[in-house]
Amino acid sequence: MAAKKLNLKDKYRLLTRDLDWEYSYADRKKAFPYEEFEGIKITDWSKWEDPFRLTMDSYWKYQAEKEKKLYAIFDAFSQNNGHLNVTDARYINAIKIFLTGVSPLEYQAFQGYAHVGRQFGGAGARVACQMQSIDELRHVQTQIHAMSHYNKYFDGFQDWSHMHDRVWYLSVPKSFFDDARSAGPFEFLIAISFSFEYVLTNLLFVPFMSGAAHNGDMATCTFGFSAQSDEARHMTLGLEIIKFLLEQHEDNVPIVQKWIDKWFWRGTRLLTIVAMMMDYMLPNKVMSWKEAWEVYFEEAGGALFKDLERYGIRIPKFVETTEKEKEHISHQAWWIFYTHGHAAGFHTWIPSDEELDWLSEKYPDTFDKYYRPRWELAKKMEAEGKRFYTKALPQLCTTCQIPMGFTEMDDPTQIAYRSSDFEGEKYHFCSDGCKHIFDDEPEKYVQSWLPVHQIYQGNCGGASVEEVLRDYYQLNMGADNMDIKGSPDEKRWKEWKGVA
């Protein structure tokens, strides 16, 4: 008699849930020591559902097919000198930020999911985390391979892992994942799977990959959309974990709500770099940050949290602040980098007249009033040979580690400062959100490794900014002082294109 062919549901159960076992001589709590210390209560792990019901044999088959197609496009891009098809040399700086600031986070996610997947008592959650861990490793590898082509022709790609661990502005994304990975396993999933992957990931991947396509970078565009099928599963895991926890026990609701508040704010601060890229760094622009925020958070996120109301979850704290910040955050972030351009690992510039007009159109209520006059003055000073640089090291927010250049949203002429005292020391913050996070866990955030503090303490290569940049960051400053004008990148680009 022929063996009965298993249906997908039975096959999934046999290859995941039925691989689990009951503990007879070992203490289950000792096997999963981190499962209870956050206060989360799990009554029945069998309620965990994976809508994809993906098994490892299917997983390898799907991923192998994607890899074959992806690397064929990478080869074609390289063989046809695809770097000559991007809009201009300025665009290359957006990829430098992605490689040094985002790709290493994929590797941190790989490590994080590999760790927390071991900590759950439920086989379904362990399998889901295992597959996402492998996904994240694949993402960092494909991103490095896609952007390695540019390393042959442009500066700033060769030392991305060293830079991620040391350069001052890259402590912002690094601290985000350090914070998540040093939390408990359930908080890690709320931080990454729900708050970032489900609520905010479209604000990272869709604008960035669309921006790559609009600017002729088919290699970056292709790896982004190759990863999006993985992201669909990741977003499903994010929604599953939130509903699973809320349905397991009513005592989980306030804990989950606190984590949502925290990681929504930390995520929006991290995405400041995407806002800046969208509005200032793409020669061919897709949409403004304000438009992206309205589409991908206010509309999509608003519907999500309306659905979660039945579980007792409200919209995250400080959402009203982000609704005001969408008018300002990209302009203030680019100004920080422009004035500190001599200490960054990518080039900065003043927007052209056409780009200023575009920004005026996209931000009619704020740009002409607060920001265009600033850029007009910067342009006048540069023409007079007085290009403006901030000479001092900036004060950093203890929580998000961004330089404190953001303003009060109700008065954009005033820098926002908040502070808290803890054990006789004073700590500074860029916003009410960052102060709120610190005040809830001060013992954690007093350990923040703040680059400016470390430089002043002499832990970063030397006593002068030049020594820090050269010896610790290993940046080759050159004669252009990190401005796009006169940089080797721009010179090469014009030479290839035959532009005077």
XYZ file of C-alpha atoms in Angstrom:
500
model
C 0.000 0.000 0.000
C 1.425 3.362 -0.995
C 2.278 5.715 1.813
C -0.239 8.482 2.225
C 1.096 11.851 1.083
C 1.016 14.345 3.901
C -0.795 17.620 3.429
C 1.040 20.872 4.124
C -0.383 21.261 7.615
C 0.608 17.748 8.731
C 4.042 18.043 7.127
C 4.630 21.338 8.924
C 3.559 19.821 12.260
C 5.865 16.818 11.883
C 8.862 18.895 10.879
C 8.415 21.587 13.548
C 6.088 20.958 16.491
C 6.669 17.202 16.636
C 10.423 17.744 16.914
C 9.827 19.132 20.398
C 9.908 16.898 23.453
C 8.755 16.762 27.048
C 11.346 17.253 29.773
C 11.533 14.255 32.089
C 14.722 14.487 34.161
C 15.678 18.115 33.349
C 14.052 21.227 34.799
C 12.210 23.028 32.006
C 12.734 26.420 33.670
C 16.463 25.857 33.638
C 16.303 24.920 29.966
C 14.592 28.234 29.154
C 15.870 30.617 31.851
C 14.920 33.859 30.071
C 11.313 32.983 29.313
C 9.822 34.307 32.546
C 12.089 37.048 33.874
C 10.419 39.840 31.853
C 7.089 39.120 33.522
C 5.454 37.703 30.372
C 3.046 34.826 31.025
C 2.652 32.045 28.448
C -0.165 29.581 29.141
C -0.150 27.526 25.916
C 2.665 27.564 23.351
C 0.608 25.423 20.965
C -1.514 28.506 20.201
C 1.420 29.984 18.272
C 0.453 30.083 14.592
C 2.707 30.455 11.553
C 0.501 31.375 8.550
C 3.307 30.456 6.111
C 3.851 26.975 7.601
C 7.308 26.969 6.097
C 9.547 23.932 6.624
C 13.315 23.888 6.175
C 13.294 21.895 2.929
C 10.888 24.411 1.366
C 12.869 27.280 2.810
C 16.136 26.222 1.144
C 14.370 25.621 -2.165
C 12.772 29.087 -2.258
C 15.927 30.883 -1.152
C 18.126 29.036 -3.662
C 15.860 30.120 -6.506
C 16.014 33.725 -5.368
C 19.794 33.632 -4.983
C 20.275 32.303 -8.500
C 18.268 35.145 -10.027
C 19.738 37.814 -7.752
C 23.378 37.032 -8.429
C 22.732 36.860 -12.176
C 21.597 40.490 -11.969
C 24.633 41.433 -9.852
C 26.915 39.916 -12.503
C 25.141 41.743 -15.306
C 25.326 45.030 -13.373
C 29.076 44.613 -12.874
C 29.876 43.452 -16.402
C 27.973 46.381 -17.914
C 29.596 48.998 -15.638
C 26.280 49.675 -13.932
C 27.810 52.349 -11.724
C 27.887 54.642 -14.775
C 24.093 54.531 -14.996
C 23.381 56.125 -11.630
C 22.242 59.734 -11.733
C 25.368 61.411 -10.341
C 28.134 61.053 -7.763
C 26.003 62.448 -4.955
C 23.762 59.375 -5.022
C 26.718 57.143 -4.092
C 26.713 58.711 -0.620
C 23.256 57.310 0.113
C 24.654 53.815 -0.497
C 27.624 54.562 1.787
C 25.202 55.365 4.601
C 23.227 52.183 3.907
C 26.318 49.967 3.927
C 27.804 51.443 7.093
C 24.577 52.123 8.992
C 21.968 49.563 7.896
C 23.738 46.440 6.596
C 25.530 45.787 9.927
C 22.109 45.883 11.601
C 21.097 42.920 9.464
C 24.000 41.010 10.975
C 22.971 42.097 14.464
C 19.469 40.853 13.675
C 20.915 37.498 12.576
C 22.722 37.186 15.900
C 19.720 38.416 17.862
C 17.219 35.969 16.362
C 19.671 33.085 16.672
C 19.923 33.878 20.384
C 16.269 34.485 21.241
C 15.138 31.490 19.194
C 16.946 29.322 21.726
C 15.128 30.989 24.624
C 11.506 30.132 23.794
C 9.773 27.046 25.111
C 7.495 26.819 22.077
C 8.767 24.970 19.006
C 6.804 27.198 16.606
C 8.490 30.369 17.872
C 11.911 28.703 17.817
C 11.532 27.609 14.187
C 10.258 31.051 13.121
C 13.209 32.772 14.790
C 15.650 30.285 13.259
C 14.414 31.030 9.739
C 14.419 34.772 10.298
C 17.967 34.526 11.640
C 19.094 32.869 8.403
C 17.152 35.470 6.407
C 18.997 38.307 8.114
C 22.366 36.667 7.434
C 21.401 36.341 3.781
C 20.396 40.013 3.664
C 23.714 41.319 4.954
C 25.604 39.066 2.540
C 23.596 40.134 -0.512
C 23.857 43.802 0.450
C 27.629 43.589 0.774
C 27.898 41.785 -2.558
C 25.619 44.297 -4.291
C 27.580 47.307 -3.059
C 31.031 45.749 -3.434
C 30.932 46.803 -7.105
C 31.012 50.453 -6.037
C 34.048 49.792 -3.871
C 36.090 49.366 -7.066
C 35.404 52.934 -8.158
C 34.451 55.087 -5.145
C 35.853 55.861 -1.704
C 34.148 55.013 1.580
C 33.037 51.394 1.055
C 36.118 49.423 2.034
C 35.954 49.595 5.837
C 32.259 49.525 6.643
C 32.397 47.145 9.632
C 35.215 49.100 11.273
C 33.296 52.331 10.728
C 30.058 50.921 12.128
C 31.746 50.111 15.408
C 33.543 53.456 15.779
C 32.267 56.432 13.770
C 30.239 58.887 15.846
C 26.995 59.050 13.841
C 26.928 55.260 13.366
C 26.553 54.826 17.118
C 22.898 55.758 16.516
C 21.941 52.566 14.608
C 24.458 50.477 16.560
C 23.027 51.553 19.925
C 19.511 50.754 18.694
C 20.358 47.085 18.164
C 22.659 46.901 21.183
C 19.671 48.056 23.214
C 17.375 45.440 21.660
C 19.835 42.556 21.931
C 20.589 43.308 25.578
C 16.865 43.114 26.397
C 14.934 39.919 27.095
C 13.717 37.632 24.283
C 10.123 38.860 24.232
C 11.160 42.510 24.265
C 13.574 41.781 21.411
C 10.694 40.434 19.312
C 8.501 43.438 20.117
C 11.422 45.758 19.308
C 12.502 44.197 16.030
C 9.708 41.920 14.754
C 6.810 44.209 15.635
C 7.874 47.816 16.149
C 10.539 47.835 13.436
C 9.746 45.026 10.980
C 5.967 45.389 11.031
C 5.278 49.029 11.908
C 8.278 50.867 10.439
C 10.141 48.652 7.922
C 8.253 50.000 4.896
C 9.607 53.437 5.731
C 13.116 52.037 5.321
C 12.929 49.574 2.452
C 10.265 50.954 0.119
C 11.605 54.545 -0.151
C 15.227 53.412 -0.253
C 14.747 50.744 -2.925
C 12.430 52.960 -4.937
C 15.057 55.682 -4.653
C 17.672 53.267 -5.992
C 15.465 52.458 -8.983
C 14.776 56.146 -9.679
C 18.513 56.817 -9.631
C 19.622 53.979 -11.913
C 21.028 51.674 -9.218
C 19.551 48.343 -10.260
C 21.869 46.254 -8.042
C 20.652 47.921 -4.842
C 17.069 47.941 -6.080
C 17.214 44.214 -6.839
C 18.629 43.102 -3.489
C 15.966 45.205 -1.792
C 13.092 43.590 -3.593
C 14.686 40.144 -3.227
C 14.627 40.746 0.519
C 11.020 41.970 0.484
C 9.601 38.439 0.182
C 11.518 37.624 3.364
C 10.239 40.831 4.946
C 6.671 39.674 4.299
C 7.310 36.678 6.564
C 9.074 38.892 9.095
C 6.112 41.252 9.249
C 3.816 38.270 9.749
C 5.991 37.101 12.639
C 5.773 40.611 14.107
C 1.989 40.582 14.010
C 1.814 37.002 15.280
C 4.027 37.669 18.300
C 2.010 40.714 19.355
C -1.336 38.917 19.098
C 0.038 35.741 20.677
C 1.320 37.608 23.743
C -1.853 39.643 24.139
C -4.079 36.565 23.883
C -2.010 34.467 26.309
C -2.664 36.489 29.462
C -4.168 39.859 30.361
C -1.133 40.668 32.536
C 0.950 40.842 29.357
C -0.933 43.880 28.022
C 0.742 46.663 30.069
C 4.201 45.117 29.522
C 3.677 44.919 25.762
C 2.268 48.460 25.676
C 5.361 49.798 27.435
C 7.621 48.070 24.917
C 5.584 49.391 21.977
C 5.908 52.945 23.332
C 9.652 52.563 23.775
C 10.521 50.905 20.495
C 8.231 53.018 18.357
C 10.120 56.076 19.553
C 13.539 54.470 19.215
C 12.613 53.311 15.706
C 11.432 56.728 14.552
C 14.656 58.303 15.806
C 16.654 55.682 13.880
C 14.694 56.442 10.695
C 15.838 60.062 10.816
C 18.708 58.966 8.570
C 16.190 57.692 5.985
C 14.269 60.976 6.154
C 17.464 62.900 5.433
C 18.367 60.573 2.575
C 14.969 60.880 0.917
C 14.758 64.670 1.030
C 18.399 65.619 0.434
C 20.601 62.798 -0.871
C 18.661 61.399 -3.840
C 19.223 63.408 -7.051
C 15.999 61.926 -8.472
C 13.553 62.023 -5.609
C 10.716 59.549 -5.072
C 8.620 61.312 -2.465
C 9.249 63.487 0.551
C 9.731 62.086 4.032
C 6.514 63.798 5.048
C 4.591 61.965 2.317
C 6.215 58.632 3.202
C 5.361 59.051 6.880
C 1.739 59.843 6.070
C 1.361 56.835 3.751
C 3.335 54.174 5.607
C 2.677 55.103 9.215
C -0.276 57.429 9.643
C -2.510 55.478 7.257
C -1.161 51.904 7.547
C -0.052 52.184 11.183
C -3.269 53.912 12.195
C -5.297 50.984 10.841
C -3.043 48.504 12.658
C -3.439 50.112 16.075
C -7.170 50.463 15.547
C -7.246 46.686 15.078
C -5.195 46.176 18.264
C -7.587 48.256 20.372
C -9.657 45.133 21.065
C -6.669 43.708 22.956
C -6.337 46.845 25.076
C -3.421 48.314 23.087
C -3.464 52.046 22.322
C -1.475 53.991 19.772
C 2.164 54.523 20.937
C 3.136 57.444 23.128
C 4.590 60.493 21.389
C 2.824 59.798 18.080
C 1.585 63.387 18.202
C 5.216 64.520 18.320
C 6.132 62.509 15.227
C 3.191 64.049 13.368
C 4.782 67.445 13.955
C 8.337 66.213 13.352
C 7.570 65.033 9.826
C 7.716 68.723 8.801
C 11.156 69.312 10.308
C 13.235 66.220 11.033
C 14.915 65.699 7.640
C 15.978 69.351 7.345
C 17.425 69.457 10.836
C 19.286 66.159 10.374
C 20.886 67.208 7.062
C 21.962 70.507 8.626
C 23.709 68.567 11.415
C 25.639 66.531 8.847
C 26.371 69.534 6.618
C 27.889 71.462 9.511
C 29.837 68.379 10.663
C 30.671 67.278 7.129
C 34.406 67.393 7.810
C 33.947 64.530 10.315
C 31.625 62.260 8.310
C 32.387 59.249 6.157
C 30.334 60.562 3.233
C 30.046 63.818 1.307
C 27.592 66.626 2.057
C 26.369 69.551 -0.034
C 23.939 72.458 -0.254
C 20.747 71.647 -2.193
C 20.548 73.152 -5.674
C 17.986 75.861 -6.484
C 15.749 73.243 -8.123
C 15.971 71.030 -5.031
C 15.181 73.961 -2.750
C 12.103 74.659 -4.866
C 11.077 70.985 -4.568
C 11.428 71.137 -0.785
C 9.383 74.357 -0.695
C 6.644 72.597 -2.639
C 6.663 69.494 -0.410
C 6.843 71.442 2.864
C 4.795 74.581 2.141
C 4.095 75.372 5.795
C 7.628 75.162 7.156
C 10.480 75.046 4.640
C 10.420 78.606 3.341
C 9.846 79.950 6.829
C 12.532 78.077 8.756
C 14.983 76.288 6.462
C 15.329 77.916 3.050
C 16.811 81.128 4.495
C 19.408 78.998 6.309
C 20.467 77.242 3.090
C 20.538 80.533 1.174
C 22.895 81.937 3.811
C 25.070 78.800 3.710
C 25.280 79.113 -0.089
C 26.296 82.782 0.169
C 28.978 81.976 2.783
C 30.360 79.132 0.663
C 30.556 81.399 -2.393
C 32.569 83.859 -0.297
C 34.978 81.110 0.735
C 33.546 80.906 4.249
C 31.985 77.438 4.131
C 30.423 76.942 7.574
C 31.597 74.118 9.838
C 30.742 73.448 13.462
C 34.146 73.319 15.148
C 33.033 71.977 18.524
C 31.921 68.427 19.280
C 28.129 68.212 19.714
C 26.253 67.230 22.834
C 24.631 63.827 22.342
C 21.324 62.432 23.531
C 22.012 59.713 26.097
C 19.269 57.454 24.726
C 19.300 57.698 20.915
C 22.855 59.156 20.711
C 21.879 61.675 17.991
C 23.518 65.127 18.307
C 21.113 67.474 20.032
C 20.169 69.590 17.046
C 16.447 68.878 16.957
C 14.087 71.670 17.949
C 10.948 72.096 19.942
C 8.231 71.190 17.464
C 5.990 74.035 18.616
C 8.879 76.507 18.259
C 11.435 75.383 15.654
C 13.731 78.271 16.565
C 14.589 76.660 19.927
C 16.754 73.550 20.392
C 14.980 70.898 22.474
C 16.815 69.993 25.686
C 15.641 67.589 28.363
C 17.585 66.225 31.317
C 17.327 63.747 34.186
C 19.378 63.251 37.345
C 20.412 59.756 38.400
C 22.784 58.856 41.232
C 24.288 62.336 41.315
C 24.901 62.608 37.564
C 22.977 64.637 34.979
C 21.974 63.068 31.637
C 20.777 64.940 28.550
C 18.131 64.077 25.961
C 16.868 65.382 22.635
C 13.179 64.822 23.327
C 10.508 63.825 25.790
C 10.486 60.352 24.212
C 14.174 59.713 24.866
C 13.899 61.086 28.417
C 10.891 58.840 29.087
C 12.848 55.759 27.958
C 15.825 56.672 30.156
C 13.677 57.378 33.223
C 12.124 53.899 32.954
C 15.496 52.084 32.783
C 18.225 54.465 33.973
C 20.538 51.647 35.073
C 20.741 50.523 31.455
C 21.230 53.849 29.701
C 23.843 55.257 32.051
C 26.095 52.684 30.349
C 25.641 54.322 26.923
C 28.933 54.496 25.005
C 28.679 58.106 23.788
C 31.321 58.893 21.112
C 31.826 62.531 22.111
C 32.402 61.575 25.751
C 34.857 58.892 24.677
C 36.753 61.344 22.467
C 37.092 63.809 25.344
C 38.305 60.978 27.584
C 41.052 60.168 25.074
C 39.713 56.726 24.138
C 39.416 57.337 20.392
C 42.876 57.657 18.919
C 44.143 61.025 20.052
C 43.514 64.465 21.491
C 42.617 66.258 18.247
C 39.709 65.755 15.833
C 42.215 65.049 13.074
C 43.767 62.195 15.063
C 40.356 60.718 15.841
C 39.318 60.812 12.176
C 42.621 59.472 10.873
C 43.731 56.986 13.529
C 40.480 55.768 15.106
C 37.896 56.110 12.340
C 40.495 55.494 9.603
C 38.922 58.120 7.349
C 40.968 59.483 4.473
C 39.973 63.126 4.683
C 41.842 64.372 1.597
C 41.741 67.951 0.376
C 37.969 68.132 -0.170
C 37.200 68.132 3.585
C 34.365 65.698 2.803
C 32.446 68.135 0.588
C 31.159 66.679 -2.664
C 32.659 69.595 -4.598
C 36.181 68.697 -5.673
C 36.020 65.225 -4.119
C 37.675 62.243 -5.843
C 34.208 60.718 -6.296
C 32.964 63.764 -8.197
C 36.158 64.058 -10.268
C 35.991 60.420 -11.332
C 32.323 60.721 -12.116
C 32.807 63.771 -14.356
C 35.744 62.117 -16.070
C 33.692 59.008 -16.885
C 30.770 61.066 -18.095
C 32.921 63.540 -20.045
C 31.553 66.467 -18.032
C 33.749 69.521 -17.553
